[in-house]
Short mmCIF file of C-alpha atoms in Angstrom, two decimals:
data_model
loop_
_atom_site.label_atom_id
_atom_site.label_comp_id
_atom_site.label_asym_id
_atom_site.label_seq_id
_atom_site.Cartn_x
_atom_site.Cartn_y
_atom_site.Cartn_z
CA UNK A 1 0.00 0.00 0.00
CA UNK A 2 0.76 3.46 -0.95
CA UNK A 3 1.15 6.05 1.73
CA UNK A 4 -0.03 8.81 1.17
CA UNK A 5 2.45 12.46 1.30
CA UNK A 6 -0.42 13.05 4.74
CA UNK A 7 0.45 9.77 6.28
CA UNK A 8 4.16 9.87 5.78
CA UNK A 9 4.56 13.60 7.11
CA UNK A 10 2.12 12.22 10.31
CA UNK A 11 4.88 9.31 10.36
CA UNK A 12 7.96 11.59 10.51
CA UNK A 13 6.03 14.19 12.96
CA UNK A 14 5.41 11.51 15.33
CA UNK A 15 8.96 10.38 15.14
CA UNK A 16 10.44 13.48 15.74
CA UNK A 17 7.91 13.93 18.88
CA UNK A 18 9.22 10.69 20.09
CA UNK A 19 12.89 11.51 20.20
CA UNK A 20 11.95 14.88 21.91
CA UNK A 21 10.04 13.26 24.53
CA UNK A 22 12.75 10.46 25.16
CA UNK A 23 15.23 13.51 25.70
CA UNK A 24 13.03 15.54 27.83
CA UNK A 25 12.21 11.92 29.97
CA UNK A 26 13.60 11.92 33.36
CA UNK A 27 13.78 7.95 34.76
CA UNK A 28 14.94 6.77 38.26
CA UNK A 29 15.06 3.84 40.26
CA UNK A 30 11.94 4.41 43.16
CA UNK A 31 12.41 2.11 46.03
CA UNK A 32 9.38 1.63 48.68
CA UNK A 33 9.83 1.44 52.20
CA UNK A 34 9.55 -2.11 53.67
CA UNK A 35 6.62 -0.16 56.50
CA UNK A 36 5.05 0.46 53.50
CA UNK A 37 4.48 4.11 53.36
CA UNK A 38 4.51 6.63 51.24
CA UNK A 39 8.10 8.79 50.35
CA UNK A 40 6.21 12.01 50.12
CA UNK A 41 8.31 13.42 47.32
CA UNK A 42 8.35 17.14 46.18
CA UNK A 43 11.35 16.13 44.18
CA UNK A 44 13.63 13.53 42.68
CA UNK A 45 16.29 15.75 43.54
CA UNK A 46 15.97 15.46 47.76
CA UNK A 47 13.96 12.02 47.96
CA UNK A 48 16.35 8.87 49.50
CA UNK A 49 13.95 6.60 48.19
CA UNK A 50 14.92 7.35 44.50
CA UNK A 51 17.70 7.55 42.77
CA UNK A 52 17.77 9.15 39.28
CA UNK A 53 19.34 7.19 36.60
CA UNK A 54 21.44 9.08 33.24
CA UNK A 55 19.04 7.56 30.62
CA UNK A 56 16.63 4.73 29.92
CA UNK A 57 17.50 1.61 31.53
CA UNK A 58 16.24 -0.62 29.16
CA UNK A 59 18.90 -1.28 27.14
CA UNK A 60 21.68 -0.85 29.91
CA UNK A 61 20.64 -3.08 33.06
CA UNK A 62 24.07 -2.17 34.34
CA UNK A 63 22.12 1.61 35.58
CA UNK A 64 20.13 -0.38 38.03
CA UNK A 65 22.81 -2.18 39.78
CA UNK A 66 24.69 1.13 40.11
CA UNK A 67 21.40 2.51 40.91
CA UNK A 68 20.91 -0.06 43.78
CA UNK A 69 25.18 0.72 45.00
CA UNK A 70 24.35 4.68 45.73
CA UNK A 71 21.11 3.55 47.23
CA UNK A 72 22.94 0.84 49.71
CA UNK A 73 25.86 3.41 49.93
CA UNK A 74 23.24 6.39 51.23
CA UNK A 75 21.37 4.43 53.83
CA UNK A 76 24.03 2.59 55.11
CA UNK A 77 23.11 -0.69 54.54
CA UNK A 78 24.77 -3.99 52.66
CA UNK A 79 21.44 -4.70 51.41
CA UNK A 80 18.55 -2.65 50.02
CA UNK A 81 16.38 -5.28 51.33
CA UNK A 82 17.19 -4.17 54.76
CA UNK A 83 15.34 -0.88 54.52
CA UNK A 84 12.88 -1.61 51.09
CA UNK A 85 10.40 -3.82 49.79
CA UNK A 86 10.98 -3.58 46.06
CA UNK A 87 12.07 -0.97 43.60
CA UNK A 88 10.59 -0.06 40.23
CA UNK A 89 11.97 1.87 37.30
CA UNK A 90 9.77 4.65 37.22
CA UNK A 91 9.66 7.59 34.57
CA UNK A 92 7.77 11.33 34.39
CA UNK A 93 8.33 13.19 31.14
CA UNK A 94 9.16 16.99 32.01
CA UNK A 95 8.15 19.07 28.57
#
């Protein structure tokens, strides 16, 4: 099929908004407490539980691990079981 000169300018405009929102994505590694509660962020900036990571994980698992070191390293603990439940790769796209 034929696209039309419409469809393949929607195409490339679409593209282009996906590369700009990949840059202007901010992703970090969000652990939860093991009590359960909410971290109460106001920003990624000053919140323990998170840690911000350079770029999309996906493709580079190595982030998390060094995600979960400056996590361990700033609460003091050998394990980030000790003071979380879980952790999640979270993501908020800043425009």
């Amino acid at each position: 099929m034929i696209k039309s000169r419409y469809q393949l300018q929607k195409e490339r405009s679409q593209a282009r908004f996906a590369l700009e929102k990949e840059k202007d994505t901010i992703y970090y590694l969000d652990f939860i407490p093991k009590d359960g509660q909410a971290t109460g962020r106001s920003t990624l900036l000053d919140d323990p539980w998170c840690v911000r990571l350079i770029c999309n994980p996906k493709d580079k698992p190595q982030l998390i691990e060094e995600a979960v070191a400056i996590f361990e390293k700033r609460h003091n603990v050998e394990s980030w079981r000790e003071v979380a439940s879980c952790y999640k790769v979270n993501s908020f796209w800043f425009p």
